[in-house]
XYZ file of C-alpha atoms in Angstrom:
737
model
C 117.844 128.397 110.929
C 114.613 127.591 112.658
C 113.653 125.292 115.410
C 110.891 123.937 117.531
C 111.837 122.354 120.837
C 110.791 118.765 121.241
C 109.787 116.563 124.115
C 112.624 116.487 126.567
C 113.520 115.008 129.921
C 114.478 118.475 131.169
C 112.027 121.037 132.420
C 111.429 123.159 129.370
C 109.808 126.574 129.301
C 108.224 125.675 126.004
C 106.678 122.454 127.199
C 105.729 123.662 130.652
C 104.123 126.879 129.459
C 103.163 126.667 125.840
C 103.516 123.059 124.683
C 100.555 120.965 123.742
C 98.756 121.647 126.966
C 95.448 120.900 125.296
C 96.768 117.726 123.790
C 99.469 116.246 125.930
C 99.769 115.227 129.556
C 103.185 113.654 129.360
C 103.575 111.712 132.568
C 105.877 108.816 131.873
C 105.437 106.739 135.013
C 108.779 105.360 136.118
C 107.392 102.584 138.289
C 107.478 99.615 136.002
C 107.835 96.287 137.711
C 106.520 94.277 134.823
C 108.802 91.926 132.964
C 107.869 92.005 129.299
C 108.981 89.092 127.171
C 111.193 90.540 124.449
C 111.762 88.555 121.284
C 114.694 86.240 121.725
C 114.570 84.526 118.374
C 112.749 85.792 115.326
C 113.122 89.462 114.544
C 110.084 91.642 114.981
C 108.048 92.230 111.871
C 107.996 95.816 110.686
C 104.652 97.584 110.326
C 104.094 99.739 107.280
C 102.271 102.994 106.809
C 99.109 102.614 104.737
C 97.540 106.061 105.157
C 99.983 108.866 105.977
C 98.787 111.872 107.932
C 99.771 115.476 107.450
C 102.041 116.937 110.146
C 100.141 117.839 113.283
C 102.810 120.054 114.766
C 105.772 120.864 112.526
C 108.887 121.859 114.415
C 111.976 123.316 112.811
C 111.822 123.848 109.058
C 114.313 124.588 106.301
C 114.614 124.535 102.528
C 116.972 122.295 100.601
C 119.391 124.846 99.100
C 119.849 122.675 96.011
C 116.306 121.563 95.159
C 114.040 123.992 97.016
C 112.147 121.199 98.801
C 110.762 122.086 102.237
C 111.881 119.897 105.157
C 110.496 119.971 108.680
C 110.589 117.967 111.874
C 107.711 116.241 113.621
C 108.826 116.003 117.262
C 105.889 113.927 118.458
C 106.149 111.340 115.711
C 109.953 111.241 115.607
C 110.026 111.916 111.906
C 110.891 114.422 109.207
C 108.388 115.519 106.584
C 109.168 116.801 103.105
C 107.098 118.818 100.653
C 108.802 118.247 97.285
C 108.970 121.049 94.760
C 109.091 118.602 91.857
C 108.533 114.885 91.369
C 111.627 112.741 91.588
C 113.844 111.185 94.230
C 114.767 112.645 97.613
C 117.389 110.780 99.613
C 116.584 107.615 97.677
C 112.819 107.962 98.036
C 110.415 108.520 95.154
C 108.235 111.578 95.727
C 105.520 113.467 93.896
C 105.504 117.217 93.496
C 103.569 119.154 96.149
C 102.603 116.039 98.146
C 104.070 115.934 101.649
C 105.642 112.655 102.738
C 107.531 111.256 105.679
C 111.235 110.977 104.871
C 112.043 107.263 104.927
C 115.776 107.843 105.369
C 115.264 109.766 108.619
C 115.316 106.786 110.988
C 116.263 106.424 114.640
C 115.194 109.940 115.592
C 114.466 110.973 119.154
C 112.282 114.071 119.457
C 113.717 115.785 116.368
C 113.745 119.529 116.897
C 115.457 121.182 113.943
C 116.721 120.441 110.443
C 119.501 122.128 108.498
C 121.524 121.511 105.335
C 125.237 122.022 104.894
C 126.484 123.631 101.658
C 126.905 120.175 100.072
C 123.262 119.302 100.675
C 123.742 116.832 103.528
C 120.854 116.884 106.001
C 121.330 117.332 109.757
C 118.632 116.696 112.383
C 118.925 117.601 116.065
C 117.515 115.051 118.524
C 116.284 116.850 121.636
C 115.147 113.720 123.446
C 117.208 111.385 125.562
C 119.730 110.520 122.869
C 121.235 114.040 122.890
C 122.555 113.611 119.381
C 122.618 114.991 115.870
C 121.661 112.764 112.950
C 123.205 113.283 109.522
C 121.969 111.857 106.211
C 124.397 112.072 103.314
C 123.197 113.264 99.939
C 125.958 111.072 98.526
C 128.763 108.926 99.895
C 130.945 111.584 101.474
C 132.837 112.744 104.554
C 131.389 115.195 107.060
C 133.405 116.498 109.988
C 135.930 113.701 109.489
C 133.268 110.985 109.412
C 132.427 108.817 106.404
C 128.699 108.728 105.683
C 126.726 106.843 103.060
C 124.118 108.281 100.763
C 120.557 108.167 102.117
C 121.560 106.511 105.401
C 120.949 108.168 108.763
C 123.856 108.025 111.226
C 124.783 109.844 114.389
C 127.314 112.651 113.930
C 130.256 111.508 116.036
C 131.845 114.973 116.117
C 128.787 116.344 117.939
C 129.646 115.445 121.531
C 128.210 116.663 124.825
C 125.257 118.217 123.040
C 122.713 118.073 125.873
C 119.195 118.603 124.488
C 120.291 120.001 121.109
C 117.602 122.097 119.457
C 118.410 124.912 117.011
C 121.172 124.534 114.420
C 122.792 126.710 111.757
C 125.830 126.616 109.462
C 128.019 129.652 108.915
C 129.721 130.463 105.620
C 132.842 128.525 106.673
C 130.997 125.263 107.271
C 130.961 125.445 111.063
C 127.836 123.943 112.627
C 126.387 125.939 115.525
C 124.130 124.035 117.925
C 122.007 125.412 120.716
C 121.130 123.439 123.826
C 117.861 123.739 125.691
C 118.479 122.936 129.339
C 118.985 124.570 132.704
C 122.627 125.408 131.935
C 121.885 126.453 128.374
C 124.731 126.669 125.952
C 125.793 127.380 122.398
C 128.311 125.007 120.843
C 130.079 124.788 117.533
C 131.219 121.728 115.616
C 134.206 123.248 113.877
C 135.077 122.567 110.254
C 138.722 123.604 110.797
C 141.148 124.572 113.549
C 140.953 128.243 114.401
C 139.375 130.883 116.574
C 135.668 131.631 116.886
C 134.329 134.440 119.033
C 137.611 134.733 120.901
C 137.868 131.044 121.632
C 140.075 128.372 120.086
C 138.310 125.532 118.276
C 139.512 122.203 116.868
C 138.389 120.686 113.587
C 135.744 117.957 113.873
C 135.245 118.556 117.568
C 132.501 120.233 119.578
C 133.358 123.330 121.594
C 131.062 125.236 123.900
C 131.260 128.960 123.220
C 131.589 130.654 126.584
C 131.004 134.099 125.045
C 127.336 133.284 124.419
C 125.944 134.003 127.864
C 122.297 134.095 128.846
C 121.302 130.946 126.998
C 118.876 128.907 129.082
C 116.289 126.149 128.990
C 114.003 128.452 127.008
C 116.393 128.619 124.063
C 115.058 127.243 120.818
C 116.578 128.434 117.547
C 119.680 129.756 115.809
C 120.372 131.895 112.750
C 123.602 133.409 111.452
C 123.571 136.694 109.568
C 125.796 137.947 106.760
C 128.154 139.593 109.261
C 128.736 136.261 110.973
C 126.745 137.163 114.083
C 124.979 134.284 115.814
C 121.401 135.008 116.893
C 119.608 132.752 119.359
C 115.907 132.633 120.172
C 115.274 132.664 123.895
C 112.055 132.329 125.803
C 111.483 136.068 125.877
C 113.928 137.663 123.441
C 116.435 137.260 120.645
C 120.062 137.261 121.824
C 123.029 138.036 119.614
C 126.694 137.047 119.794
C 128.396 139.604 117.534
C 131.298 138.687 115.299
C 132.450 142.324 115.259
C 131.852 145.624 117.033
C 129.257 147.993 115.593
C 125.564 148.836 115.566
C 123.190 146.337 114.034
C 119.508 145.609 114.673
C 119.312 149.009 116.386
C 121.597 147.553 119.052
C 125.103 148.633 120.049
C 127.305 145.564 119.751
C 130.740 144.637 121.039
C 132.593 141.779 119.394
C 132.257 138.494 121.281
C 129.935 139.986 123.913
C 126.392 138.622 123.936
C 123.411 140.950 124.345
C 119.681 141.047 123.621
C 118.468 142.485 120.329
C 116.580 145.713 120.957
C 112.815 145.502 120.718
C 112.530 141.738 121.038
C 112.006 141.716 124.806
C 108.542 142.427 126.254
C 107.896 145.977 127.477
C 104.929 147.637 129.170
C 101.712 145.808 128.453
C 103.149 143.803 125.566
C 102.501 140.069 125.811
C 105.403 137.972 126.956
C 107.433 136.851 123.977
C 108.030 133.181 123.425
C 110.514 133.147 120.584
C 110.375 129.721 118.968
C 111.446 129.708 115.318
C 113.612 132.213 113.473
C 114.586 132.826 109.873
C 116.476 135.483 107.924
C 116.047 136.549 104.312
C 118.630 137.776 101.820
C 118.001 141.411 102.792
C 118.976 140.713 106.388
C 115.467 140.959 107.811
C 115.241 138.794 110.938
C 111.899 137.033 111.433
C 110.989 135.420 114.736
C 107.921 133.390 115.682
C 106.372 134.703 118.888
C 104.373 131.871 120.350
C 103.284 134.014 123.275
C 100.768 135.954 121.210
C 100.737 133.710 118.112
C 102.316 136.244 115.773
C 105.474 136.683 113.737
C 107.803 139.542 114.572
C 110.521 141.030 112.409
C 113.618 143.121 112.931
C 114.029 144.790 109.523
C 117.441 145.058 107.938
C 119.378 148.343 107.856
C 117.794 149.487 104.579
C 114.388 147.824 104.747
C 111.335 150.100 104.816
C 108.644 147.694 103.640
C 108.048 144.019 104.380
C 105.180 142.148 102.744
C 103.429 145.427 101.995
C 103.822 146.757 105.545
C 105.777 149.941 106.237
C 108.574 149.357 108.740
C 111.539 151.233 110.141
C 115.025 149.807 109.579
C 116.368 147.897 112.586
C 113.199 148.458 114.656
C 111.395 145.318 115.790
C 107.715 145.120 114.897
C 104.913 142.608 114.420
C 103.847 141.508 110.942
C 100.224 142.612 110.937
C 99.159 139.877 108.521
C 100.028 137.325 111.247
C 97.957 138.858 114.047
C 95.073 136.470 113.414
C 94.871 132.902 112.174
C 97.753 131.230 113.986
C 97.147 128.890 116.913
C 100.448 127.608 118.286
C 103.072 128.620 115.686
C 106.489 127.028 115.804
C 109.068 126.729 113.016
C 109.762 129.233 110.249
C 111.628 129.246 106.937
C 112.085 131.507 103.901
C 112.569 130.263 100.349
C 114.864 131.821 97.749
C 111.991 133.876 96.343
C 111.407 135.562 99.680
C 108.219 133.708 100.565
C 107.826 133.224 104.316
C 106.619 129.899 105.778
C 105.457 129.319 109.347
C 104.324 126.025 110.848
C 101.291 125.837 113.094
C 99.832 123.229 115.425
C 96.647 121.594 114.192
C 94.170 121.530 117.060
C 90.839 121.168 115.330
C 88.886 121.755 112.173
C 90.474 122.065 108.778
C 93.361 124.076 110.192
C 96.460 124.212 107.990
C 99.738 123.054 109.494
C 101.594 125.451 107.221
C 101.013 129.107 106.346
C 102.665 131.147 103.616
C 103.198 134.889 103.173
C 104.092 135.321 99.516
C 106.370 138.170 98.449
C 104.410 138.437 95.199
C 101.336 136.682 93.889
C 102.780 133.295 93.064
C 102.262 129.543 93.004
C 104.124 127.552 95.642
C 103.828 123.794 96.153
C 100.871 123.598 93.811
C 98.848 126.417 95.362
C 98.470 130.038 94.286
C 99.019 132.590 97.049
C 98.158 136.301 97.047
C 100.943 138.725 97.838
C 101.475 139.920 101.411
C 98.612 137.921 102.976
C 99.207 135.007 105.336
C 97.400 132.076 103.708
C 97.152 128.432 104.730
C 98.650 125.773 102.464
C 96.150 123.027 101.711
C 97.568 119.599 102.437
C 96.756 116.738 100.087
C 96.781 114.250 102.961
C 93.553 112.432 103.752
C 94.329 112.178 107.454
C 95.115 115.171 109.594
C 94.705 114.018 113.193
C 94.230 110.214 113.410
C 92.347 109.040 116.475
C 90.284 105.883 117.030
C 90.164 102.983 114.584
C 87.873 99.988 114.081
C 87.063 97.439 111.385
C 84.060 95.459 110.195
C 83.682 91.751 109.459
C 84.574 92.354 105.806
C 87.984 93.772 106.713
C 87.224 97.419 105.983
C 89.166 99.660 108.361
C 87.672 102.918 109.607
C 89.762 105.726 111.108
C 88.498 108.832 112.879
C 90.129 112.109 111.845
C 89.831 114.135 115.020
C 90.721 117.405 113.278
C 88.038 117.177 110.613
C 85.512 115.079 112.490
C 85.193 112.648 109.592
C 85.909 108.974 109.004
C 88.504 107.714 106.535
C 87.911 104.194 105.269
C 90.599 101.811 104.015
C 88.471 99.389 101.947
C 89.297 95.714 101.768
C 87.352 95.220 98.539
C 85.808 97.197 95.717
C 82.108 97.911 96.115
C 79.845 100.165 98.139
C 80.135 101.278 101.758
C 77.451 103.374 103.366
C 76.123 104.283 99.941
C 79.512 105.295 98.569
C 81.571 103.564 95.876
C 84.986 102.474 97.146
C 88.006 100.731 95.648
C 90.014 98.059 97.425
C 93.180 99.459 98.999
C 92.364 103.080 98.145
C 91.603 105.181 101.238
C 88.793 107.689 100.950
C 86.833 110.007 103.201
C 83.467 108.497 104.039
C 81.102 111.193 102.824
C 78.213 110.090 104.992
C 80.360 110.566 108.107
C 81.196 114.219 107.427
C 80.662 116.232 110.592
C 82.034 119.468 112.014
C 82.314 117.813 115.408
C 85.556 116.607 116.928
C 84.838 112.902 116.958
C 87.477 110.768 118.638
C 86.094 107.368 119.667
C 84.803 104.886 117.108
C 83.287 101.417 117.269
C 81.166 99.149 115.106
C 78.379 96.837 116.211
C 77.588 93.302 115.056
C 75.373 94.568 112.232
C 78.051 96.905 110.892
C 76.604 100.180 112.164
C 79.294 102.763 112.857
C 79.269 104.662 116.160
C 81.254 107.867 116.769
C 81.953 109.643 120.064
C 81.606 113.428 119.840
C 83.721 114.752 122.699
C 82.801 118.372 122.009
C 79.015 118.184 122.147
C 78.899 115.197 124.500
C 77.015 113.036 122.036
C 77.259 109.743 120.208
C 76.523 109.677 116.486
C 75.510 106.645 114.463
C 76.009 105.897 110.793
C 73.556 103.025 110.132
C 74.401 100.386 107.544
C 70.672 99.834 106.891
C 67.466 101.601 107.837
C 65.849 100.399 111.046
C 65.760 100.945 114.779
C 68.807 101.327 117.007
C 68.392 101.719 120.748
C 64.734 102.559 120.256
C 65.362 105.214 117.620
C 64.311 105.037 113.971
C 67.248 105.668 111.650
C 67.865 105.895 107.929
C 70.641 104.013 106.190
C 73.816 105.984 105.448
C 72.629 109.042 107.345
C 74.712 110.275 110.292
C 72.332 110.612 113.231
C 72.676 111.700 116.861
C 71.899 108.785 119.187
C 69.274 110.380 121.412
C 69.390 107.665 124.056
C 73.081 108.343 124.801
C 72.674 110.977 127.510
C 74.612 112.197 130.525
C 77.933 112.152 128.686
C 80.939 114.313 129.501
C 83.775 114.418 126.965
C 83.169 110.892 125.644
C 86.292 109.557 123.973
C 86.026 105.758 123.907
C 83.320 103.332 122.809
C 82.976 99.575 123.187
C 80.225 96.970 122.751
C 79.903 94.032 125.115
C 78.982 90.553 123.797
C 75.283 91.325 124.287
C 75.305 94.498 122.208
C 75.216 96.969 125.084
C 77.116 100.170 124.311
C 79.704 101.385 126.829
C 80.916 104.974 126.631
C 84.057 106.196 128.398
C 83.931 109.774 129.685
C 86.998 111.929 130.274
C 85.393 114.470 132.589
C 82.334 115.252 134.666
C 82.672 112.532 137.285
C 80.804 109.834 135.339
C 83.516 107.390 134.370
C 81.575 105.002 132.137
C 78.052 105.310 130.779
C 76.217 102.214 129.553
C 73.374 102.244 127.035
C 71.596 98.875 127.366
C 70.230 97.074 124.327
C 67.670 95.237 126.496
C 66.392 95.560 130.039
C 68.047 93.390 132.640
C 71.166 93.356 134.753
C 74.643 94.538 133.758
C 77.454 93.873 136.225
C 74.895 93.475 138.994
C 73.086 96.705 138.163
C 69.477 96.833 136.948
C 69.148 98.638 133.634
C 66.349 99.625 131.300
C 66.593 99.137 127.549
C 67.591 102.239 125.578
C 68.137 104.282 128.741
C 71.637 105.529 129.553
C 72.937 105.065 133.062
C 76.233 105.559 134.852
C 77.861 102.208 135.570
C 77.996 102.064 139.345
C 80.633 99.313 139.423
C 83.147 101.764 137.914
C 82.351 104.783 140.059
C 85.661 104.590 141.915
C 88.008 104.684 138.937
C 89.406 107.829 137.357
C 88.892 108.675 133.681
C 88.227 105.903 131.178
C 90.469 106.776 128.241
C 90.162 103.401 126.482
C 88.058 100.253 126.915
C 87.742 96.774 125.444
C 85.676 93.614 126.034
C 86.832 90.036 125.727
C 84.428 87.383 124.368
C 83.360 86.438 127.901
C 82.251 89.978 128.717
C 85.165 91.004 130.928
C 85.826 94.719 130.548
C 89.334 96.221 130.629
C 89.606 99.958 131.185
C 92.628 102.239 130.880
C 92.515 104.968 133.493
C 94.211 108.252 132.688
C 94.118 109.263 136.342
C 96.086 106.206 137.461
C 97.854 104.612 139.142
C 96.297 102.167 138.924
C 96.327 102.816 135.215
C 94.318 99.720 134.239
C 91.285 97.973 135.676
C 89.256 94.868 134.947
C 85.534 94.513 135.589
C 84.887 90.743 135.485
C 81.654 89.239 134.243
C 82.180 86.128 136.388
C 84.261 85.067 139.366
C 87.443 83.207 138.472
C 90.822 84.091 137.028
C 91.711 86.663 134.412
C 95.145 86.178 132.852
C 96.210 84.379 136.002
C 94.735 86.957 138.384
C 91.901 86.092 140.775
C 88.828 88.249 140.134
C 85.304 88.554 141.501
C 82.226 89.054 139.368
C 80.962 92.635 139.077
C 83.805 93.980 141.218
C 86.287 96.308 139.556
C 89.856 95.282 140.311
C 93.237 96.658 139.409
C 94.461 94.720 136.366
C 97.906 94.119 137.722
C 99.742 93.015 134.579
C 98.578 95.979 132.543
C 98.523 98.477 135.390
C 102.265 98.017 135.854
C 102.898 99.022 132.258
C 104.235 102.526 131.862
C 101.556 104.642 130.235
C 99.342 102.218 128.338
C 97.570 104.140 125.579
C 95.337 101.675 123.714
C 93.838 98.244 124.327
C 91.810 95.619 122.450
C 90.936 91.903 122.384
C 90.860 89.513 119.461
C 88.012 87.083 118.842
C 89.535 84.382 121.061
C 90.314 86.660 124.000
C 93.983 87.535 123.579
C 94.724 91.042 124.790
C 96.710 93.599 122.773
C 97.926 96.859 124.234
C 100.113 99.806 123.255
C 102.350 101.462 125.814
C 105.110 103.982 126.299
C 108.089 103.127 128.438
C 111.561 104.267 129.381
C 114.403 101.795 129.102
C 117.675 101.534 131.000
C 119.303 103.959 128.579
C 116.632 106.562 129.367
C 115.270 106.283 125.850
C 111.531 106.731 125.520
C 109.914 104.242 123.194
C 106.630 102.660 122.308
C 105.651 99.031 121.996
C 102.565 97.082 121.026
C 102.393 93.858 122.997
C 100.165 90.820 123.322
C 98.984 89.066 126.458
C 98.020 85.608 125.232
C 95.722 83.075 126.834
C 97.606 80.148 125.296
C 100.997 79.332 123.857
C 101.398 79.987 120.168
C 103.003 82.144 117.528
C 101.811 85.671 116.915
C 103.312 87.671 114.063
C 106.384 85.462 114.144
C 106.846 85.703 117.925
C 106.525 82.774 120.324
C 104.309 83.633 123.264
C 103.731 82.216 126.726
C 100.340 82.398 128.439
C 99.873 85.429 130.702
C 103.290 86.860 129.827
C 103.339 90.054 127.731
C 105.250 89.689 124.466
C 106.312 92.599 122.274
C 105.006 92.563 118.696
C 105.918 96.078 117.540
C 108.766 98.124 118.956
C 110.332 101.466 118.215
C 110.858 104.950 119.554
C 108.987 106.711 116.813
C 105.410 107.844 116.655
C 104.876 107.631 120.364
C 101.355 107.110 121.679
C 99.264 104.765 119.577
C 95.744 106.134 119.402
C 93.812 102.956 118.668
C 94.083 99.384 117.357
C 91.947 96.885 115.472
C 92.242 93.494 113.777
C 90.713 92.509 110.462
C 89.421 88.961 109.771
C 92.753 87.989 108.183
C 94.627 88.849 111.366
C 96.230 92.034 110.083
C 96.821 94.424 112.959
C 96.044 98.070 112.262
C 96.926 100.915 114.591
C 96.807 104.691 114.427
C 99.317 107.290 115.506
C 100.021 110.895 114.670
C 101.793 109.858 111.473
C 98.793 107.925 110.144
C 97.349 104.417 109.904
C 99.822 101.541 110.168
C 99.460 97.837 109.377
C 101.277 94.810 110.787
C 100.608 91.974 108.383
C 98.986 88.785 109.744
C 98.338 86.028 110.333
C 98.571 86.729 114.003
C 98.307 83.067 114.998
C 97.786 79.779 113.171
C 95.183 78.523 112.800
C 92.789 81.475 113.082
C 89.170 80.447 113.700
C 86.922 81.783 110.973
C 84.466 84.409 112.157
C 81.537 84.904 109.834
C 78.608 87.250 109.601
C 76.283 84.368 110.446
C 78.246 83.601 113.598
C 78.092 87.213 114.649
C 74.379 87.413 114.063
C 73.801 84.257 116.066
C 75.902 85.293 119.054
C 75.469 89.035 118.994
C 79.199 89.332 119.515
C 80.965 92.065 117.580
C 83.973 90.807 115.702
C 86.153 93.495 117.185
C 85.191 93.701 120.772
C 86.734 97.023 121.601
C 88.834 99.770 120.207
C 91.038 101.864 122.416
C 91.125 105.461 121.338
C 94.304 105.821 123.345
C 94.866 108.575 125.861
C 93.286 111.383 123.904
C 95.071 113.910 126.049
C 98.305 111.961 125.685
C 98.516 112.549 121.972
C 101.367 112.162 121.959
C 104.778 106.147 115.412
C 108.401 103.382 113.035
C 109.662 101.726 109.964
C 107.954 102.944 106.841
C 107.473 100.298 104.168
C 105.137 99.915 101.251
C 103.916 96.358 101.186
C 100.474 95.037 101.958
C 97.954 92.354 101.165
C 96.124 95.147 99.393
C 97.490 97.928 97.309
C 98.961 100.054 100.065
C 98.210 103.727 99.744
C 101.317 105.829 99.650
C 101.952 109.327 98.512
C 105.505 108.448 97.785
């Protein structure tokens, strides 16, 4: 079986050395002194997924032995994805052939690392986070390891006890479940199907036993497979280790029953790059494949009679690298082999139109709707519109725009049928906005009062504009529906967040280079006590002492809230006037720690509504050491928001869960529907947010110059790292299910 280690509270070789270093700075600050008002009456409303995203980093993968569907974990979104082989129903969920979906039945996961099926087709998922558990979903009402389970319902496997940081899993031919732990005192355990003896050690049915014979397992361990001889093979940080069921020579290695040793040729020698064995899989011929994340290749230990693998000459039992994998992979993780001998390897999507899944076909064949040539590693083309959701914003008509950071384009979720930026759109049907197509890695997004779309290009240090109409923006002539570099936006350094103040001045948050926030004035005058010239970018001196502005938002009075990735303090307020801000005394033009928000553990996104209520997303750790995410509101007045009673200046949770951690951005449409992005896609929490909601019209916006949505937090772009999946909406919700 295959595995990818997930986010864990233990120091992990994978995460410390080869995890999403480019993407993730996971520093969960354990200094929360903030009391957040949890719902005491009405239950929280459940958001629903309106535009699913393709997996960004698939972990462990496996095939359903009954149907041939491919299952894989998504550690950073606490979910399981499925690519169905045929249309039909999977664990009670309608699916379409060849269209990947999130498995609705896989709920309550905590950094899922691996997936495996038992011979009856029940699905098991290892949770490598703080829950230290194994989830099982029954294919039918049945009994597993002495426990009654219901069809299509996820429950914790009670027989799996003391499984600290469980990662890789595999079943042997007798129905015993082997589980590998990734921690400093690494271990291999077995959940026994019957009383007996395994590897020289007595085991009890429906209980977990640690196998003392498997020595050398450590916090680098990741995956487990079991061969036809009953040997257990474990992927370590720098090798493959075997616990033999019998004495003999296999894998070109002399073996003694019940004595663990490394498989020859899988440890680094000479100038070879250090191996980082992540996922493993074995085919019917006994060829052992292992994903080497150290040099982004796939290695293989051929079986005793194998001389050719995917067109490559090999020597039996001698470890070698599959040459077709020596280029193309970025950060490979899980692996799986189907019954036809086709090899699948998951890859991390960093940028561009990079596939999250590659296939090496045994023969020229069609798999999951795509034809693959024999013996050549080829990317599988996902049908998902979103690949790497980032910032989100909306216009005064209720159209929602999402940045796809991987492709550099904008996906629009239209509120009505008509034309947007010269393109025909249909209400409730998401579509890529053709005019926004760009090879750049855009991340921040905002929209001005006239409906012009602004994108932050954090690769080329530019801002791009998609004008709604032809005219002049910041002194530059522009054509309608034509993506144009904003020449006046200069001096930028990794810009990731954009926000307009009530006067139409553009604020740009930089993630590097020492300039925290750049302002591009719409007119000459004074901004926060600083003289500015129209259409001329300048560093905002009032914010020179903060760290990196990862997200920003303005309230209607012009007060600016900034999330600081270099905190603590992790949140600041730059007041437009002297007075109080959510009960805190502030001085005009003087940046001050925003105490309520700064005490939140790892805030990732922030925004205001049209009346000045503050919404923020955050990650926290509760008393049970479970990491979870919430979206909360800080209200100016008492009222009811999404069914929750709120008190002024007291944070109240609106959305809660431990899945899809790290919201990337948030926005509100005119009807009060709350949209937010995460790695799993675009989510919607149905409004109204509060009754009554003052109407905001185009005429009002034009008269005041105040954008309807005063800021959109991109979230901590380097903290990329959502929930209940439902299919209801005021519009026709898009779903690939």
